Amino acid sequence: MWQIALVLGIYLPLVIVAGHYLYHVTMQQKTWLDPVMNRIDNIIYKISGIKQVNMTGKQYVLALILSNAIMVLIGYIILRIQSALFLNPNGIGTMEATLSFNTIISFMTNTNLQHYSGESGLSYLSQMLVITFMMFTSAATGYAACMAFCRRLVAKTDTLGNFFVDFVRVITRVLIPISFIVALILVFQGSPQTFNSNETVHTIEGNMQDIALGPIASLESIKHVGTNGGGFNGANSTTPFENPTVISNIVEMLSMMLLPGACVVAFSLMVVNRKRKTLFGKQGLVIFAAMSILFLIGLTTCYLAERAGNPIIGELGITQDLGSMEGKEMRFGVAQSALFTVVTTAFTTGSVNNMHDTLTPLGGMVPLFNMMLNVVFGGKGVGLMNMMMYVMLTIFIACLMIGRTPQFLGKKIEEKEMKLIALCILIHPAIILVFSALAVSTVAGVEGITNPGAHGLSQVLYEYASSSANNGSGFEGLSDNSTFWNVTTGLAMFFGRYLSIIIQLTIASLLAKKLWHSESVGTLKTDNAMFTFLLVAIVLMIGALTFLPALALGPITEHLQIRS
Amino acid sequence: METTSKKSFITGEIMKSSILEAFRKLNPVNMVKNPVLFVVEIGFILVLLLAIFPNMMGDDNGGHLRLYNAIVAVILLVTILFANFAESIAEGRGKAQVQTLKKTNTVTEARVLLSDGTQVMKQANELIKGDIVIVQAGEVIPNDGEVIEGIATVDESAITGESAPVVKERGGDFSSVTGGTTVTSDWLKIEITSLPGESFLDKMIALIEGASRKKTPNEIALNTLLVSLTIIFLLVVVTLYPMTTYLNVDIPVATLIALIVCLIPTTIGGLLSAIGIAGMDRVTQFNVIAMSGRAVEACGDVDTLILDKTGTITYGNRLASEFSPVLGVDKKELIRAAWLSSLTDDTPEGKSILSLAIKLNVDAADEKKIIKTSDPISFTAQTRMSGLDMQNGTKIRKGAYDSIKNRSVAAGHALPKDLEGLVHQVSSLGGTPLVVTENDNILGVIYLKDVVKPGLKERFELLRAMGIKTIMCTGDNPLTAATIAKEAGVDGFIAESKPEDKINVIKEEQAQGKIVAMTGDGTNDAPALAQANVGLAMNSGTNAAKEAANMVDLDSNPTKIIEVVEIGKQLLMTRGALTTFSIANDVAKYFAIIPAMLMVAVPEMGALNVMQLNSPTSAIISALIFNAIIIPLLIPIAMKGVKYKPMSASKLLSRNLLVYGLGGIIAPFIGIKFIDLIIGPILRMMGL
């Protein structure tokens, strides 16, 4: 327990500092890195011909989509011809077409769902030029979208900010510096960072074993800082090279929690008057609090469920005193594993330090539910945008209850916005449920399921929730490298990412162009405890109501069965 | 507009026609307009077919489900009928009003005055703009127009419900007449200003009839939300089917449809249009005609109210409030003289002096005798005083300071030293001083005061609590204005205001992001009425003002804007409250249906049957019945609107959340359990 408290205790001051820094970067205000970074940025702008003009919402989205499309194309080609390229000391072959499709979408959308195993499926070049590169660019894309969104909520015009500038600045000033520091800590803790080929060693038993090496630490750092989650190795952060110690485990958790939380802090600073010195703006604090409440509910449930152990294994004579240790690393134990599980799904990173497939049913339901909600901090930037959809929905209902037409930050939420908000909230459950239904009713889908009954259904739900939420963690146990699973999860990731971003930025554009209305004691207060409570209630209502039947068939049935 | 229909909420006649209408509305072409209920109707048809052909879905032993399917089908049908019924009732009340209005709108002929001076009879529907008509006592005015000659009393009860006739004459604020009203004395020459079919009355009928009732922006937005929720739940249940099939859990189709119907927001979906119609209707009941629903919604958002002083905040007339004798005069003496001076004075000021004197125990025993025997002296512009000459030769006068002073000095009396001080004191308080004399001897001063309407101060305080700022406009000097403003408790005032000042204030407020409401009647108010977000024109006002405003008050009572604001808020609140209630209900329905649905295949699910319902079948049917019955139970709330007391937004939110949010979670647990207790044994007897 104290380990959990320690991590959360370090997190809070850290996130506020990061939020202020992020705010300065976004609003082009002075930071101590400016003297160096301005020069670097200007070189980049000059080389790539970026004119730093303000864009309309539409231009911004277009720039975002096009630049992502080009990266997808180049990445796909590299994966398909990696065997013929350099930096391939282990002689890895080319990747199959549907798997390449899945992989490239997966990394461009910040999902990092892996239907391949890094050590046997990717050359070092692919690891760096496709995987690591996209870990930076996809995180920067999500962040740029979020800041474009937030800026429009507080602005009185739709023409502001340049995608390419935001994109470059966040990579050079946020992602690279933080990743660099984290990578150094990981190397210090024992993660390898090398271009040498795998080592083959003789084990004590007299067998031969390949020890996978490579530029692991650098990938590992951005994997968490950018809430990516795709591991160098198939087994992700459970392996000693990716996550050697408890300290590295804590550093990785903090890395993934840092920027999604900082986005909320940055947003809060945008809302308050720019001139006033504020630690944490109230409007953002309310949202942060709502996310934290949802996070803590999940964490408590998961920890208690894992702590209680699995009675069926208990009956086999294996002690459950330490909790359910199946699929967990001894060096992490139940507390660090449960925390990592909840963090990685709440912040939609998707790296794992234990096998989620072997979590107890309720313990496994928590990560599943986190991804179904997709607003418990969520991925870098996009989590905040998703939460904003619920904020607006809550405002809509709450404003009606006090007899006002709905208004958020002085802008009226009317029919057009409501349509888009509703659509945006609808997309995520639609993707998860429709694809899951498709998977369990087709032969190709059912072939991938490795467990019978309720647990099998949980695997399917988890896979699509993870895809649509752009999380990328796997319940594993699913043999998912088949055409069906590669294509459907690829589509789920694609729609889950881009449809949401397009719709959300459209909403922000609409609001930016609207007349501003004043606030008085007669208008709804959206920055107090009451609103936090209401927001949590609405998220749980819509989330729980949408997914409860499916959850009842999967984890809840399984829980009742093993407990009876 | 009968006064009886205002009070009773549903008459037997409306009830009967609404029931019929509820069935007529089952037509799918009509139901498509309400997607939430359309889904229920499709579900009903499916389950009905399953009741007739139980094996339709390839279920071999579907036979035993025939009865169950039939019961579900009946409940679904009843659900739709309840929703249709709610809408019909709301429409029915409007229709009753239209009937009365239409009766008055059947003028056949009009006497048109041609340019050569001859008169011809013309069909009323052939009149065009600019025609001059003559209407005599007992005749109905054929269309809206302006009086250009004559003076007459007009009975406007057809549209205002006010039985006392109104005087109409050329020029000023009482020159416009409305088609359908009746001239009761004398005659009027009227220039027609509307085309046939476009008169005020026609517009009013169209509005109430709902023919031109467009959905308001907020209603459309809410409807969007409800449709999305419906789609989500449709998806949830449709995708549930393959998942249960994969797990070999057998769930009857009727149960899945029951689950959909229970989850989609049928309660608010069924009541939404009724709430809108009833909201507009409530405005009409207040004798205010809103030109659009949008205007009523905007009322809920008002931040600033701009009110005229005279007639709105104060009574139009000044009233006596104090008698101040000069030095050496007994107060009783002054009161008696003031009383005497006003005995034959019929002006409101005079009457107020009488009533104040009586309140101060003046000796009024010989009233009738004095009136009979005295010579009344009435007010003229030259003398600027009035009073009476009594039989015993005593001359009592009251009047303006200057006139009385001159008369008194001319009669050889010395002016009391403190007189000027008294007069000045009254003026500085914003009042009008009247000086009283007995045989030209000055006794003292009557303080005529601008009296703030009772209760307004408290109302402005409530408005402030709701976040609404009040600004008073007056032609008075700043000193007087400040006095009245302080007394009325308004937040701001504009003294010596000209009509263009009003529009500037409105623009300023709007630039600060405020929604502004104002009332007005004169032609020079028209631009300001148009600029304001909510403009309430007086029916007695000019046509220009009425055209510019988005609401017209038929009673011409400017204070009514406050009520209209409250109705606007109440309309939105009713929508919000019932939406919250509807969504909150789903929690209990889940706890009833999900365990029931899965218990057969997964017996452990019994652990989630927290309500301890009799059987799975009973649980599902109880939830469905609750879902249907809640609609008619909420009709009164939808019609009357949720209870509303002005208070701050935060308090209002907590209160409504407690009642409709928490209430919405708890109520169905109790309701479903209760229904289950009754129908559980019945279903068992039926073998289900």
PDB file of C-alpha atoms in Angstrom, chain B residues 176-302:
ATOM      1  CA  SER B 176     -53.884  50.545 -32.533  1.00  0.00           C
ATOM      2  CA  VAL B 177     -56.794  48.169 -32.741  1.00  0.00           C
ATOM      3  CA  THR B 178     -56.825  44.433 -33.187  1.00  0.00           C
ATOM      4  CA  GLY B 179     -58.979  42.541 -35.649  1.00  0.00           C
ATOM      5  CA  GLY B 180     -61.655  40.462 -33.947  1.00  0.00           C
ATOM      6  CA  THR B 181     -62.319  42.935 -31.141  1.00  0.00           C
ATOM      7  CA  THR B 182     -65.673  44.727 -30.831  1.00  0.00           C
ATOM      8  CA  VAL B 183     -66.446  48.435 -30.724  1.00  0.00           C
ATOM      9  CA  THR B 184     -68.901  48.953 -27.841  1.00  0.00           C
ATOM     10  CA  SER B 185     -69.615  52.692 -28.077  1.00  0.00           C
ATOM     11  CA  ASP B 186     -69.319  55.481 -30.635  1.00  0.00           C
ATOM     12  CA  TRP B 187     -67.442  54.862 -33.877  1.00  0.00           C
ATOM     13  CA  LEU B 188     -63.892  54.657 -35.236  1.00  0.00           C
ATOM     14  CA  LYS B 189     -62.293  55.369 -38.580  1.00  0.00           C
ATOM     15  CA  ILE B 190     -59.503  52.849 -38.997  1.00  0.00           C
ATOM     16  CA  GLU B 191     -56.693  52.426 -41.475  1.00  0.00           C
ATOM     17  CA  ILE B 192     -56.061  48.721 -42.042  1.00  0.00           C
ATOM     18  CA  THR B 193     -52.416  47.716 -41.472  1.00  0.00           C
ATOM     19  CA  SER B 194     -52.475  43.934 -42.034  1.00  0.00           C
ATOM     20  CA  LEU B 195     -53.283  41.655 -44.897  1.00  0.00           C
ATOM     21  CA  PRO B 196     -56.117  39.176 -44.409  1.00  0.00           C
ATOM     22  CA  GLY B 197     -54.863  36.026 -42.706  1.00  0.00           C
ATOM     23  CA  GLU B 198     -51.866  37.843 -41.283  1.00  0.00           C
ATOM     24  CA  SER B 199     -53.554  39.683 -38.484  1.00  0.00           C
ATOM     25  CA  PHE B 200     -52.391  39.411 -34.931  1.00  0.00           C
ATOM     26  CA  LEU B 201     -55.254  37.086 -34.132  1.00  0.00           C
ATOM     27  CA  ASP B 202     -54.432  34.840 -37.075  1.00  0.00           C
ATOM     28  CA  LYS B 203     -50.830  34.606 -35.951  1.00  0.00           C
ATOM     29  CA  MET B 204     -51.963  33.839 -32.457  1.00  0.00           C
ATOM     30  CA  ILE B 205     -54.246  31.058 -33.612  1.00  0.00           C
ATOM     31  CA  ALA B 206     -51.523  29.576 -35.777  1.00  0.00           C
ATOM     32  CA  LEU B 207     -49.112  29.672 -32.863  1.00  0.00           C
ATOM     33  CA  ILE B 208     -51.392  28.019 -30.397  1.00  0.00           C
ATOM     34  CA  GLU B 209     -52.644  25.502 -32.893  1.00  0.00           C
ATOM     35  CA  GLY B 210     -49.098  24.319 -33.218  1.00  0.00           C
ATOM     36  CA  ALA B 211     -49.220  24.507 -36.988  1.00  0.00           C
ATOM     37  CA  SER B 212     -46.290  26.855 -36.912  1.00  0.00           C
ATOM     38  CA  ARG B 213     -44.841  25.338 -33.766  1.00  0.00           C
ATOM     39  CA  LYS B 214     -41.270  24.737 -34.727  1.00  0.00           C
ATOM     40  CA  LYS B 215     -39.096  22.789 -32.374  1.00  0.00           C
ATOM     41  CA  THR B 216     -36.971  25.189 -30.385  1.00  0.00           C
ATOM     42  CA  PRO B 217     -33.170  25.018 -30.652  1.00  0.00           C
ATOM     43  CA  ASN B 218     -32.774  23.571 -27.200  1.00  0.00           C
ATOM     44  CA  GLU B 219     -35.503  21.015 -27.800  1.00  0.00           C
ATOM     45  CA  ILE B 220     -33.726  19.880 -30.954  1.00  0.00           C
ATOM     46  CA  ALA B 221     -30.426  19.632 -29.103  1.00  0.00           C
ATOM     47  CA  LEU B 222     -31.999  17.577 -26.337  1.00  0.00           C
ATOM     48  CA  ASN B 223     -33.730  15.414 -28.893  1.00  0.00           C
ATOM     49  CA  THR B 224     -30.339  14.761 -30.487  1.00  0.00           C
ATOM     50  CA  LEU B 225     -29.054  13.549 -27.150  1.00  0.00           C
ATOM     51  CA  LEU B 226     -32.052  11.273 -26.673  1.00  0.00           C
ATOM     52  CA  VAL B 227     -31.676   9.813 -30.159  1.00  0.00           C
ATOM     53  CA  SER B 228     -27.986   9.123 -29.495  1.00  0.00           C
ATOM     54  CA  LEU B 229     -28.795   7.398 -26.235  1.00  0.00           C
ATOM     55  CA  THR B 230     -31.346   5.333 -28.112  1.00  0.00           C
ATOM     56  CA  ILE B 231     -28.761   4.367 -30.712  1.00  0.00           C
ATOM     57  CA  ILE B 232     -26.224   3.463 -28.012  1.00  0.00           C
ATOM     58  CA  PHE B 233     -28.686   1.199 -26.233  1.00  0.00           C
ATOM     59  CA  LEU B 234     -29.856  -0.331 -29.479  1.00  0.00           C
ATOM     60  CA  LEU B 235     -26.238  -1.163 -30.203  1.00  0.00           C
ATOM     61  CA  VAL B 236     -25.731  -2.512 -26.696  1.00  0.00           C
ATOM     62  CA  VAL B 237     -28.624  -4.932 -26.998  1.00  0.00           C
ATOM     63  CA  VAL B 238     -28.157  -5.872 -30.636  1.00  0.00           C
ATOM     64  CA  THR B 239     -24.509  -6.743 -30.027  1.00  0.00           C
ATOM     65  CA  LEU B 240     -25.475  -8.573 -26.867  1.00  0.00           C
ATOM     66  CA  TYR B 241     -27.305 -11.168 -28.921  1.00  0.00           C
ATOM     67  CA  PRO B 242     -24.249 -12.677 -30.685  1.00  0.00           C
ATOM     68  CA  MET B 243     -22.320 -12.557 -27.419  1.00  0.00           C
ATOM     69  CA  THR B 244     -24.979 -14.564 -25.590  1.00  0.00           C
ATOM     70  CA  THR B 245     -25.203 -16.950 -28.524  1.00  0.00           C
ATOM     71  CA  TYR B 246     -21.440 -17.471 -28.320  1.00  0.00           C
ATOM     72  CA  LEU B 247     -21.775 -18.275 -24.630  1.00  0.00           C
ATOM     73  CA  ASN B 248     -24.778 -20.536 -25.281  1.00  0.00           C
ATOM     74  CA  VAL B 249     -26.980 -18.350 -23.130  1.00  0.00           C
ATOM     75  CA  ASP B 250     -30.504 -18.500 -24.523  1.00  0.00           C
ATOM     76  CA  ILE B 251     -32.421 -15.236 -24.269  1.00  0.00           C
ATOM     77  CA  PRO B 252     -35.910 -14.817 -25.777  1.00  0.00           C
ATOM     78  CA  VAL B 253     -36.173 -12.038 -28.352  1.00  0.00           C
ATOM     79  CA  ALA B 254     -38.999 -10.441 -26.375  1.00  0.00           C
ATOM     80  CA  THR B 255     -36.655 -10.079 -23.393  1.00  0.00           C
ATOM     81  CA  LEU B 256     -34.032  -8.357 -25.506  1.00  0.00           C
ATOM     82  CA  ILE B 257     -36.657  -5.973 -26.850  1.00  0.00           C
ATOM     83  CA  ALA B 258     -37.889  -5.379 -23.305  1.00  0.00           C
ATOM     84  CA  LEU B 259     -34.317  -4.536 -22.340  1.00  0.00           C
ATOM     85  CA  ILE B 260     -34.020  -2.018 -25.188  1.00  0.00           C
ATOM     86  CA  VAL B 261     -37.315  -0.360 -24.316  1.00  0.00           C
ATOM     87  CA  CYS B 262     -36.416  -0.120 -20.644  1.00  0.00           C
ATOM     88  CA  LEU B 263     -33.028   1.411 -21.365  1.00  0.00           C
ATOM     89  CA  ILE B 264     -33.844   3.959 -24.049  1.00  0.00           C
ATOM     90  CA  PRO B 265     -35.159   7.214 -22.603  1.00  0.00           C
ATOM     91  CA  THR B 266     -38.845   6.570 -23.263  1.00  0.00           C
ATOM     92  CA  THR B 267     -39.961   8.681 -20.310  1.00  0.00           C
ATOM     93  CA  ILE B 268     -38.469  11.955 -21.495  1.00  0.00           C
ATOM     94  CA  GLY B 269     -38.870  10.901 -25.131  1.00  0.00           C
ATOM     95  CA  GLY B 270     -42.591  10.498 -24.576  1.00  0.00           C
ATOM     96  CA  LEU B 271     -42.991  13.728 -22.655  1.00  0.00           C
ATOM     97  CA  LEU B 272     -40.593  16.030 -24.517  1.00  0.00           C
ATOM     98  CA  SER B 273     -43.018  17.500 -27.005  1.00  0.00           C
ATOM     99  CA  ALA B 274     -45.720  17.768 -24.343  1.00  0.00           C
ATOM    100  CA  ILE B 275     -43.325  19.801 -22.173  1.00  0.00           C
ATOM    101  CA  GLY B 276     -42.642  22.184 -25.056  1.00  0.00           C
ATOM    102  CA  ILE B 277     -46.294  22.654 -25.957  1.00  0.00           C
ATOM    103  CA  ALA B 278     -47.292  23.043 -22.324  1.00  0.00           C
ATOM    104  CA  GLY B 279     -44.510  25.602 -21.753  1.00  0.00           C
ATOM    105  CA  MET B 280     -45.748  27.771 -24.592  1.00  0.00           C
ATOM    106  CA  ASP B 281     -49.244  27.219 -23.319  1.00  0.00           C
ATOM    107  CA  ARG B 282     -48.293  28.469 -19.848  1.00  0.00           C
ATOM    108  CA  VAL B 283     -47.052  31.663 -21.430  1.00  0.00           C
ATOM    109  CA  THR B 284     -50.363  32.002 -23.240  1.00  0.00           C
ATOM    110  CA  GLN B 285     -52.271  31.323 -20.034  1.00  0.00           C
ATOM    111  CA  PHE B 286     -50.492  34.352 -18.668  1.00  0.00           C
ATOM    112  CA  ASN B 287     -52.022  36.297 -21.532  1.00  0.00           C
ATOM    113  CA  VAL B 288     -48.670  36.719 -23.192  1.00  0.00           C
ATOM    114  CA  ILE B 289     -48.267  35.755 -26.819  1.00  0.00           C
ATOM    115  CA  ALA B 290     -44.779  34.532 -27.619  1.00  0.00           C
ATOM    116  CA  MET B 291     -43.948  34.843 -31.290  1.00  0.00           C
ATOM    117  CA  SER B 292     -41.669  31.801 -31.061  1.00  0.00           C
ATOM    118  CA  GLY B 293     -40.602  29.138 -28.639  1.00  0.00           C
ATOM    119  CA  ARG B 294     -37.061  30.410 -29.036  1.00  0.00           C
ATOM    120  CA  ALA B 295     -38.126  33.629 -27.311  1.00  0.00           C
ATOM    121  CA  VAL B 296     -39.491  31.716 -24.329  1.00  0.00           C
ATOM    122  CA  GLU B 297     -36.250  29.740 -24.057  1.00  0.00           C
ATOM    123  CA  ALA B 298     -34.201  32.916 -24.273  1.00  0.00           C
ATOM    124  CA  CYS B 299     -36.187  34.165 -21.272  1.00  0.00           C
ATOM    125  CA  GLY B 300     -34.565  31.517 -19.132  1.00  0.00           C
ATOM    126  CA  ASP B 301     -31.157  32.995 -19.931  1.00  0.00           C
ATOM    127  CA  VAL B 302     -31.934  36.636 -19.222  1.00  0.00           C
TER     128      VAL B 302
END
